[in-house]
Amino acid sequence: MKPNKQNKKTKPAPFANTPQKASHKQQTKKGKEPKVLTARQLKWPMMLIPLIALIVVGAALVCYESDFLFRVQEMDLFLYTPLFFKQQLVVSGGFLTYLGTYFTQYFYHPWIGVAMLCLWWLLLMWLLKQTFNIPVKWTLLLLVPIALLIIINVDLGYWIYYLKLRGNFFVATIGTAVAVALAWAYRALPRKFFLRTIFIVIATVISYPLFGFYGLLAALLMAVLAWRLDDYNVARRSIDTVVALAAIGLVPLAYYYGCYYQTNIINIYYTALPLYRISEDHMAYYIPFYLLVTVLVAFAACYRRERQPDVKRRFPWLAAQVLLLAALVAGVYHFWYKDENFHTELALYNDVENHRWEEVLTTYRDHDSDPSRMMWMMKNLALARLGRQADEMYCYKNGDRPSDAPFTARMAQFGGKQIYYNYGLINYCYRWCLEDGVEYGWCIEYYKFMLKCSILNGEMTVAQKYIDILSQTKYYRDYAQQFEQYVKNPSLVAKNEEFSTIKHLMPPYNELTSDQSLIEIFLIDYFANRDSDDPKFEEQSMIFALQTKDIPTFWNRFFRYAKNMEQEGKHMPKHIQEAAFLYGNLENKIDISKMPFDKEIVDTYNEFMAAAQQYRGMSEAEMKPLMYNRFGSTFYFEYFFTRDQRSY
């Protein structure tokens, strides 16, 4: 069959003058235009970047903040009891703190807690995209709220010991997700019968007692979204806005006068937010919350039902993506709390708790910057447990660097309880646990110490109470129940290595005085001026007397200690010999000529004095590093060059 000639004539020529042809000519004249990127082409790459970002953040948290995350869950508490649930609901936002404490307990295994946190962030990004219809090409904007939530958590530092909001690490994330989900529900409702307007009231009334501030945030997002809905006129938008603002103002007041009167009225609009206050407000820590609200309101204000997802100008779009991602990375890194002393204290604390004494010394030795007094005391405790404190105490760098916090962080809050416990002052440990539990809220750490202190004090009924409490937790049930044997059979306490060591250092009678929150100074004064027939106690008395650098106090302890060492046939430790030889030569009041000093002690002293004469023309600041390189591991250097140290 022959082809139809008419059809053949009407068939367009391969290079007919079509729009494509015109475009081709334009390309040849003005250069090749960039290829349009469609939403389908962008979908998977743009979804993959936030996922990779979450994996990177999660890996960083697990690798660099495991000690911190473990400490976070120890400073929190979740009990599987109806009473605990009811206790959380006595204030608005209580259900949110209940959820926060539930998820926080999983930081016992940091990787599990981090995985759950990342899943919450992933859910939040999905909710943001669905609620505000974020176009595919701007998917990276979803990382902005996540970055702010990360900063809220990783910039805490010493605040973890002072914040009264339980479950703080998860509260902001879960609360934000709830607020966005409620805004999505509002937008998805049909226009008829004023369903959206009614929903604003019902959602605020229900969500405020459960989620506190975040229920009010949801109402604010609804008020903004009302002006972006295509099926609304100005009147309906105005009605919903007025209703939302009225709900924000009146619902907290109604609950305050109805059932939440124990909350301070000035705080009723901010429940479920952390209180950054120690003697004064530290408002800078609220900046991420302000920015988070601003970003969410901006998302709501930019909502559109239909969007153009294609990218026609690739270079400006790609440059914007790179700049946004770089700004987020730089911001998170800048505000990530990186204080080396803080992280070293956390590592040392965990090592002490698990009796890893050699690891304590290794961690301390590898520390680069000036140590804090807390680090110094934990190092001394490890040496004492290893029986090497009087020989090696000054072989480690000494320092008094204060905590990197906008307030004075007291050792009593972040490590003093452990120090008191291990030095046998269990009444002081118990007292600080009790006071901080009342002030900042009960947590795992306090109950653990109060349990062991009760056993050492022979208060077995009280100890059983703490066993019962910890048995209602997920990860400390076995820990608590191992102590039931001591409650049932108190004679076993003396056979426990940890308890028996501490019993040697306990005072012979029950006492409790004031330590003025200065734990190191109190311990020095306590041991240096206390007699005991127990050799272990007497050894600590000698070591603390050495730390006073007070010559009469030293000699008062020295002769009793030397007599015990002679009776036990032990060699006099290095630092004790150095102090005795130094003081004997400085004052010439005690005849040290017949004391059997090691030749190394005498030679080092002579070299030290010769070097001091050699550098006599220098200032002390110039001389100190030179002398430290040669004599930093001696008591001679400690006595002359370590001065005016402050303890917290």
XYZ file of C-alpha atoms in Angstrom:
648
model
C 0.000 0.000 0.000
C 1.333 3.395 -1.010
C 1.713 6.043 1.580
C -0.773 8.882 1.639
C 0.863 11.780 -0.148
C -1.208 14.365 1.681
C -0.075 12.983 4.996
C 3.457 12.917 3.787
C 3.261 16.573 2.848
C 1.746 17.622 6.140
C 4.289 15.699 8.160
C 6.448 18.275 9.938
C 9.997 18.508 8.837
C 12.689 17.383 11.237
C 13.864 20.946 11.698
C 10.548 22.778 11.414
C 10.254 26.179 13.014
C 8.840 24.991 16.355
C 9.347 26.358 19.875
C 12.085 23.768 20.330
C 13.790 25.081 17.237
C 13.537 28.643 18.509
C 14.989 27.538 21.798
C 17.825 25.862 19.949
C 18.590 29.058 18.074
C 18.484 31.005 21.301
C 20.897 28.521 22.851
C 23.318 28.900 19.977
C 23.216 32.673 20.315
C 23.192 33.126 24.079
C 24.771 29.910 25.280
C 23.289 26.696 26.625
C 20.675 27.184 29.340
C 20.834 25.007 32.445
C 18.684 21.925 32.464
C 15.513 22.117 34.559
C 15.576 19.847 37.636
C 12.149 18.386 38.359
C 10.739 17.419 41.741
C 11.055 13.747 40.831
C 14.766 14.162 40.109
C 15.334 16.085 43.338
C 13.251 13.923 45.627
C 15.704 11.213 46.657
C 18.903 13.325 46.765
C 17.195 15.986 48.875
C 15.694 13.401 51.213
C 19.024 11.644 51.562
C 20.923 14.717 52.831
C 18.839 15.194 56.036
C 19.072 11.467 56.688
C 22.856 11.565 56.345
C 22.958 14.628 58.605
C 21.064 12.757 61.337
C 23.421 9.785 61.027
C 26.456 12.080 61.368
C 25.002 13.867 64.413
C 24.012 10.562 65.992
C 27.495 9.130 65.453
C 29.076 12.269 66.948
C 26.846 12.022 70.038
C 27.703 8.370 70.581
C 31.436 8.784 69.926
C 32.096 12.014 71.829
C 29.268 12.329 74.341
C 28.706 8.809 75.688
C 29.840 9.743 79.202
C 27.689 12.867 79.056
C 24.597 10.976 77.887
C 25.060 8.300 80.542
C 25.298 11.053 83.162
C 22.139 12.671 81.766
C 20.116 9.536 82.466
C 21.653 9.152 85.931
C 20.522 12.691 86.744
C 16.992 11.746 85.670
C 14.427 9.218 86.860
C 11.612 7.174 85.347
C 9.611 4.723 87.456
C 7.172 2.152 86.119
C 4.539 2.948 88.733
C 1.090 4.621 88.586
C 2.154 6.986 91.373
C 5.093 8.289 89.333
C 2.745 8.970 86.413
C 0.320 10.859 88.665
C 3.153 12.884 90.178
C 4.181 14.151 86.754
C 0.674 15.385 85.996
C 0.416 17.728 88.974
C 1.761 20.545 86.760
C 0.945 21.517 83.191
C 3.224 19.834 80.678
C 3.537 16.873 83.023
C 2.715 14.281 80.384
C 5.480 15.707 78.204
C 8.014 15.360 81.034
C 6.720 11.836 81.600
C 7.514 10.995 77.975
C 10.850 12.805 78.214
C 11.959 10.852 81.274
C 10.795 7.616 79.663
C 13.027 8.073 76.638
C 15.918 9.558 78.648
C 16.363 6.294 80.562
C 17.571 4.657 77.342
C 20.766 6.715 77.484
C 21.924 3.991 79.871
C 23.074 2.550 76.549
C 23.978 5.807 74.770
C 23.563 4.400 71.275
C 19.994 3.288 72.006
C 19.022 6.685 73.412
C 20.657 8.495 70.487
C 18.877 6.241 67.987
C 15.537 7.093 69.598
C 16.359 10.795 69.599
C 17.292 10.683 65.904
C 14.035 8.868 65.108
C 12.116 11.648 66.851
C 14.006 14.208 64.771
C 13.228 12.242 61.618
C 9.536 12.162 62.561
C 9.610 15.903 63.233
C 11.084 16.621 59.796
C 8.358 14.541 58.157
C 5.690 16.389 60.138
C 7.183 19.746 59.167
C 7.175 18.824 55.505
C 3.587 17.579 55.576
C 2.219 20.384 57.716
C 3.805 23.331 55.934
C 4.108 21.739 52.483
C 7.840 22.425 52.218
C 8.832 21.973 48.532
C 11.323 19.266 47.664
C 13.924 21.751 46.474
C 13.961 23.378 49.937
C 14.056 20.162 51.957
C 17.241 21.319 53.733
C 15.160 23.944 55.542
C 13.804 21.065 57.614
C 17.239 20.809 59.229
C 16.984 24.309 60.732
C 14.616 23.347 63.601
C 16.601 20.140 64.134
C 19.847 22.105 64.434
C 18.274 24.353 67.071
C 17.032 21.332 69.022
C 20.519 19.805 68.868
C 22.049 23.030 70.218
C 19.528 23.089 73.083
C 20.859 19.689 74.175
C 24.578 19.780 73.431
C 25.139 23.252 74.903
C 23.971 22.256 78.404
C 27.282 21.492 80.101
C 26.980 21.874 83.889
C 23.293 22.739 83.570
C 22.466 19.018 83.716
C 23.081 19.194 87.478
C 20.841 22.217 88.030
C 17.898 22.013 85.616
C 14.665 21.085 87.335
C 12.881 20.006 84.148
C 12.874 16.221 84.040
C 13.489 14.507 80.688
C 14.889 17.746 79.274
C 16.870 16.015 76.525
C 13.681 14.814 74.789
C 11.089 17.342 75.951
C 11.789 20.066 73.366
C 11.841 17.605 70.476
C 8.651 15.773 71.460
C 6.874 19.013 72.331
C 7.743 20.582 68.976
C 6.560 17.473 67.146
C 3.218 17.613 69.001
C 2.757 21.319 68.213
C 3.428 20.768 64.507
C 1.147 17.713 64.390
C -1.719 19.721 65.922
C -1.171 22.474 63.355
C -1.347 19.854 60.590
C -4.623 18.500 62.005
C -6.044 22.031 62.017
C -5.085 22.606 58.383
C -6.463 19.224 57.282
C -9.929 19.767 58.766
C -12.720 20.840 56.414
C -13.921 24.443 56.415
C -17.570 23.757 57.158
C -19.337 24.016 60.518
C -16.459 26.057 61.974
C -14.636 22.780 62.689
C -11.218 24.425 62.558
C -12.260 27.169 64.962
C -13.678 24.637 67.394
C -10.533 22.521 67.040
C -8.338 25.452 68.129
C -10.194 25.662 71.441
C -10.354 21.919 72.046
C -6.702 21.366 71.083
C -5.472 24.130 73.388
C -7.636 23.014 76.302
C -6.403 19.429 75.994
C -2.789 19.993 74.978
C -1.857 22.687 77.523
C -2.149 20.450 80.621
C -0.386 17.659 78.774
C 2.320 19.565 76.907
C 2.458 23.004 78.518
C 4.128 25.689 76.394
C 4.038 23.495 73.285
C 0.239 23.358 73.384
C 0.241 27.160 73.249
C 2.801 27.038 70.419
C 0.383 24.852 68.446
C -2.346 27.482 68.859
C 0.045 30.186 67.643
C 0.872 28.159 64.514
C -2.857 27.709 63.837
C -3.365 31.471 64.114
C -0.687 32.048 61.472
C -1.883 29.232 59.202
C -5.392 30.712 59.162
C -4.061 33.489 56.922
C -2.572 31.051 54.420
C -5.631 28.834 53.791
C -7.072 29.242 50.296
C -10.654 28.409 51.325
C -10.792 31.139 53.998
C -11.930 34.719 53.631
C -10.720 37.594 55.775
C -13.560 37.203 58.268
C -12.903 33.520 58.925
C -9.185 34.150 59.189
C -9.737 36.905 61.700
C -12.091 34.747 63.771
C -9.604 31.866 64.001
C -6.762 34.222 64.858
C -8.731 35.922 67.644
C -9.852 32.544 69.021
C -6.272 31.188 68.971
C -4.822 34.254 70.712
C -7.624 34.211 73.278
C -6.963 30.524 73.954
C -3.251 31.230 74.434
C -4.018 33.962 76.957
C -6.974 32.456 78.832
C -6.456 28.678 78.954
C -3.303 28.806 81.152
C -5.061 31.250 83.502
C -8.111 29.013 83.751
C -5.962 26.001 84.601
C -3.928 28.028 87.082
C -6.975 29.059 89.085
C -8.614 25.675 88.587
C -5.976 23.034 89.382
C -2.378 24.154 88.745
C -2.206 26.789 91.477
C 1.116 25.353 92.760
C 2.790 26.747 89.631
C 4.000 30.333 89.934
C 1.631 32.512 87.925
C 4.515 34.204 86.091
C 5.559 30.793 84.730
C 2.196 29.452 83.552
C 2.941 30.330 79.918
C 6.359 28.657 79.987
C 5.702 25.296 81.626
C 7.681 22.400 80.105
C 10.500 24.818 79.277
C 13.761 24.514 81.250
C 14.420 27.126 83.924
C 17.920 28.521 83.388
C 18.177 30.237 86.719
C 20.768 30.039 89.510
C 20.566 33.184 91.651
C 19.812 35.041 88.392
C 18.306 34.302 84.978
C 20.629 33.298 82.144
C 18.514 34.427 79.212
C 21.067 33.602 76.511
C 20.142 29.931 76.831
C 16.607 30.721 75.662
C 17.814 32.077 72.301
C 17.510 28.666 70.549
C 13.892 28.469 71.781
C 13.135 31.954 70.449
C 14.673 31.027 67.103
C 12.791 27.724 67.030
C 9.454 29.497 67.482
C 10.449 32.083 64.862
C 11.340 29.394 62.312
C 8.081 27.496 62.877
C 6.040 30.690 62.541
C 7.940 31.499 59.331
C 7.126 28.037 57.958
C 3.463 28.597 58.765
C 3.501 32.085 57.212
C 5.017 30.717 53.987
C 2.573 27.835 53.632
C 1.061 27.346 50.171
C -1.120 24.482 48.975
C 0.375 24.422 45.487
C 4.072 24.950 44.898
C 6.397 25.017 41.916
C 8.957 22.339 42.820
C 11.136 22.603 39.704
C 14.594 24.191 39.778
C 15.211 26.285 36.670
C 18.337 28.124 37.802
C 20.563 25.490 39.262
C 23.605 27.504 40.334
C 21.854 30.026 42.627
C 19.755 27.210 44.116
C 22.809 24.991 44.681
C 24.765 27.882 46.218
C 21.878 28.542 48.618
C 21.823 24.873 49.659
C 25.554 24.828 50.304
C 25.471 28.066 52.307
C 22.515 26.876 54.387
C 24.151 23.532 55.168
C 27.475 25.205 55.997
C 25.743 27.695 58.315
C 23.937 24.893 60.154
C 27.117 22.844 60.572
C 29.077 25.884 61.762
C 26.323 26.879 64.183
C 25.976 23.443 65.757
C 29.738 23.049 66.035
C 30.187 26.500 67.574
C 27.558 25.989 70.269
C 28.480 22.378 70.996
C 29.819 22.398 74.559
C 33.447 21.350 74.141
C 34.994 22.091 77.557
C 37.730 19.486 78.016
C 37.593 19.554 81.813
C 33.856 18.885 81.841
C 34.187 15.826 79.638
C 37.217 14.564 81.556
C 35.318 14.917 84.830
C 32.511 12.805 83.377
C 34.954 10.107 82.279
C 36.719 10.105 85.653
C 33.392 9.966 87.467
C 32.329 6.853 85.576
C 35.715 5.222 86.174
C 35.553 5.925 89.915
C 32.012 4.575 90.126
C 33.124 1.352 88.479
C 36.387 1.153 90.495
C 38.554 1.423 87.383
C 41.367 3.076 89.311
C 44.146 2.661 86.750
C 41.909 4.119 84.056
C 41.313 7.139 86.285
C 45.054 7.773 86.358
C 45.449 7.191 82.626
C 42.621 9.598 81.797
C 44.026 12.233 84.144
C 47.535 11.816 82.742
C 46.305 12.213 79.153
C 44.429 15.414 79.996
C 46.051 18.423 78.316
C 44.643 21.548 79.947
C 44.823 22.640 83.587
C 42.779 20.246 85.732
C 39.916 21.221 87.989
C 39.860 20.511 91.720
C 37.266 17.805 91.122
C 39.653 16.025 88.770
C 42.488 16.401 91.268
C 40.425 14.832 94.042
C 39.259 11.901 91.915
C 42.853 11.259 90.899
C 43.906 11.284 94.562
C 41.084 8.905 95.413
C 42.265 6.469 92.743
C 45.834 6.631 94.070
C 44.542 6.077 97.618
C 42.649 2.953 96.553
C 45.798 1.690 94.836
C 47.920 2.505 97.908
C 50.174 4.929 96.012
C 48.864 8.380 96.934
C 51.717 9.403 99.252
C 54.250 8.306 96.612
C 52.669 9.683 93.429
C 50.194 12.429 94.348
C 52.393 15.247 93.048
C 53.577 13.335 90.002
C 50.458 14.635 88.240
C 49.733 18.161 87.128
C 47.972 20.230 89.776
C 45.451 22.945 88.997
C 42.309 24.780 90.044
C 40.647 25.707 86.779
C 37.024 26.688 87.541
C 34.092 25.154 85.732
C 33.272 26.642 82.338
C 29.778 27.777 83.271
C 28.016 31.154 83.496
C 27.547 30.491 87.208
C 29.665 29.064 90.021
C 29.291 25.310 89.651
C 29.750 23.746 93.071
C 31.538 20.447 93.503
C 28.747 19.447 95.893
C 26.334 19.285 92.945
C 28.432 17.564 90.292
C 30.790 15.213 92.135
C 31.028 15.914 95.826
C 28.564 13.200 96.814
C 30.813 10.564 95.307
C 33.882 12.030 97.051
C 32.167 12.123 100.433
C 30.938 8.557 100.025
C 34.332 7.161 99.125
C 36.027 8.957 102.016
C 33.572 7.518 104.535
C 31.637 10.712 105.275
C 28.357 9.076 104.376
C 26.206 11.466 106.412
C 27.448 14.338 104.266
C 26.862 12.346 101.097
C 23.333 11.502 102.239
C 22.650 15.089 103.233
C 23.619 16.493 99.832
C 21.567 13.833 98.037
C 18.562 14.702 100.178
C 18.915 18.467 99.740
C 19.519 18.340 95.992
C 16.705 15.837 95.561
C 14.289 18.287 97.158
C 15.705 21.283 95.269
C 16.328 19.865 91.780
C 14.296 16.660 91.714
C 15.042 13.037 92.524
C 17.281 11.049 90.235
C 19.035 7.706 89.906
C 22.325 8.974 91.316
C 20.820 10.243 94.563
C 18.921 7.028 95.222
C 22.023 4.934 94.574
C 24.104 6.843 97.109
C 21.294 7.016 99.668
C 20.862 3.248 99.384
C 24.531 2.522 100.050
C 24.797 5.143 102.787
C 21.809 3.607 104.560
C 23.424 0.168 104.484
C 26.722 1.504 105.860
C 24.806 3.278 108.619
C 22.939 0.090 109.451
C 19.578 1.619 108.510
C 18.280 -1.433 106.698
C 14.606 -0.454 106.639
C 15.492 2.794 104.877
C 17.808 0.903 102.532
C 14.958 -1.429 101.584
C 12.854 1.602 100.641
C 15.498 2.726 98.140
C 15.851 -0.811 96.825
C 12.114 -0.859 96.162
C 12.289 2.486 94.346
C 15.207 1.530 92.118
C 13.578 -1.833 91.427
C 10.835 0.101 89.591
C 13.360 1.341 87.000
C 14.304 -0.379 83.777
C 18.082 -0.551 84.076
C 18.764 -0.361 87.831
C 16.536 -3.174 89.032
C 19.359 -5.696 89.201
C 21.692 -3.094 90.673
C 19.282 -2.436 93.549
C 18.357 -6.031 94.224
C 21.978 -7.078 94.691
C 21.925 -5.107 97.968
C 18.998 -7.053 99.414
C 21.422 -9.635 100.759
C 22.980 -6.972 103.010
C 19.574 -5.844 104.231
C 18.635 -9.400 105.141
C 22.065 -10.288 106.540
C 23.974 -7.179 107.779
C 27.014 -9.273 108.693
C 27.807 -9.520 104.972
C 28.549 -5.777 104.804
C 32.001 -6.279 106.337
C 32.808 -8.892 103.675
C 32.038 -6.544 100.775
C 35.278 -5.029 99.473
C 33.780 -1.614 98.693
C 31.928 -1.329 102.002
C 34.811 -2.614 104.100
C 37.208 -0.085 102.556
C 34.840 2.777 103.303
C 34.164 1.569 106.853
C 37.854 2.105 107.685
C 37.389 5.816 106.944
C 34.069 6.351 108.696
C 34.109 8.418 111.922
C 33.688 6.440 115.155
C 30.440 8.227 115.986
C 27.497 9.677 114.092
C 27.930 13.345 113.233
C 26.899 15.985 110.721
C 28.179 19.555 110.597
C 28.302 22.279 107.945
C 30.819 22.072 105.102
C 29.977 25.516 103.645
C 29.706 23.772 100.232
C 33.534 23.610 100.084
C 34.101 19.885 100.029
C 37.849 19.742 99.447
C 38.616 22.269 102.187
C 36.268 20.473 104.563
C 37.902 17.085 103.900
C 41.405 18.487 104.425
C 40.426 20.084 107.712
C 38.468 17.004 108.827
C 41.162 14.371 108.253
C 44.189 16.532 109.109
C 42.861 17.188 112.602
C 41.286 13.837 113.449
C 42.914 10.944 115.346
C 42.061 7.317 114.787
C 43.456 3.920 115.673
C 42.663 2.631 112.193
C 45.829 2.590 110.002
C 43.806 3.374 106.862
C 42.253 6.409 108.493
C 45.603 7.495 109.921
C 47.179 7.284 106.467
C 44.554 9.646 105.049
C 45.066 11.959 108.011
C 48.763 12.130 107.149
C 48.092 12.766 103.455
C 45.557 15.516 104.101
C 47.887 17.093 106.673
C 50.514 17.151 103.938
C 48.093 19.062 101.690
C 47.574 21.776 104.307
C 51.226 22.855 103.907
C 50.991 23.781 107.573
C 54.177 22.695 109.361
C 52.752 22.177 112.903
C 49.816 20.192 111.511
C 52.206 18.036 109.507
C 54.467 17.210 112.474
C 51.423 16.505 114.640
C 50.386 13.727 112.263
C 53.861 12.645 111.183
C 55.183 11.011 114.359
C 52.067 8.919 114.881
C 52.123 7.906 111.236
C 55.862 7.108 111.297
C 55.366 4.900 114.348
C 52.648 2.915 112.561
C 54.830 2.548 109.463
C 57.710 1.262 111.592
C 55.486 -1.231 113.403
C 54.125 -2.548 110.113
C 57.609 -2.660 108.569
C 56.634 -0.415 105.671
C 58.779 2.061 103.758
C 58.047 5.752 104.325
C 56.373 7.155 101.165
C 58.212 9.602 98.955
C 56.138 12.762 99.485
C 56.034 12.305 103.259
C 59.838 12.061 103.310
C 60.133 15.147 101.110
C 57.893 17.184 103.412
C 59.710 16.025 106.558
C 63.132 16.796 105.069
C 61.975 20.193 103.760
C 60.309 21.274 107.008
C 63.236 20.053 109.074
C 65.630 22.213 107.058
C 63.334 25.232 106.924
C 62.686 25.538 110.665
C 65.413 23.503 112.386
C 62.962 22.858 115.234
C 62.773 19.115 114.668
C 65.933 17.048 114.631
C 65.801 15.112 111.386
C 69.452 14.030 111.374
C 68.611 10.526 112.552
C 65.639 9.989 110.224
C 66.386 7.405 107.514
C 65.719 9.537 104.416
C 66.245 7.969 101.009
C 69.307 9.264 99.166
C 67.087 10.350 96.276
C 65.046 12.572 98.611
C 68.161 14.359 99.895
C 69.761 14.717 96.463
C 66.576 16.107 94.917
C 66.250 18.648 97.720
C 69.840 19.850 97.230
C 69.330 20.112 93.467
C 66.092 22.016 93.981
C 67.713 24.573 96.280
C 70.686 24.953 93.937
C 68.379 25.559 90.987
C 66.412 28.112 93.009
C 69.632 30.005 93.651
C 70.561 29.764 89.974
C 67.229 31.336 88.905
C 67.192 33.853 91.767
C 67.061 36.889 89.490
C 63.867 35.730 87.816
C 60.326 36.396 88.884
C 58.335 33.502 90.258
C 56.235 33.367 87.075
C 59.404 33.034 84.969
C 60.983 30.516 87.307
C 57.943 28.246 87.719
C 57.937 26.488 84.312
C 61.710 25.946 84.490
C 61.482 24.433 87.952
C 58.427 22.374 87.014
C 60.271 20.618 84.206
C 62.853 19.354 86.717
C 60.990 19.152 90.029
C 57.287 19.178 89.203
C 56.790 15.701 90.685
C 58.099 16.672 94.129
C 56.547 18.192 97.231
C 59.321 20.791 97.100
C 57.794 22.319 93.970
C 54.283 21.978 95.385
C 55.215 23.850 98.577
C 56.952 26.803 96.951
C 55.151 27.259 93.631
C 51.560 26.052 94.023
C 49.741 28.824 95.828
C 46.372 30.468 96.224
C 44.444 27.591 94.717
C 40.683 27.994 94.871
C 38.278 25.185 95.557
C 34.622 25.125 94.599
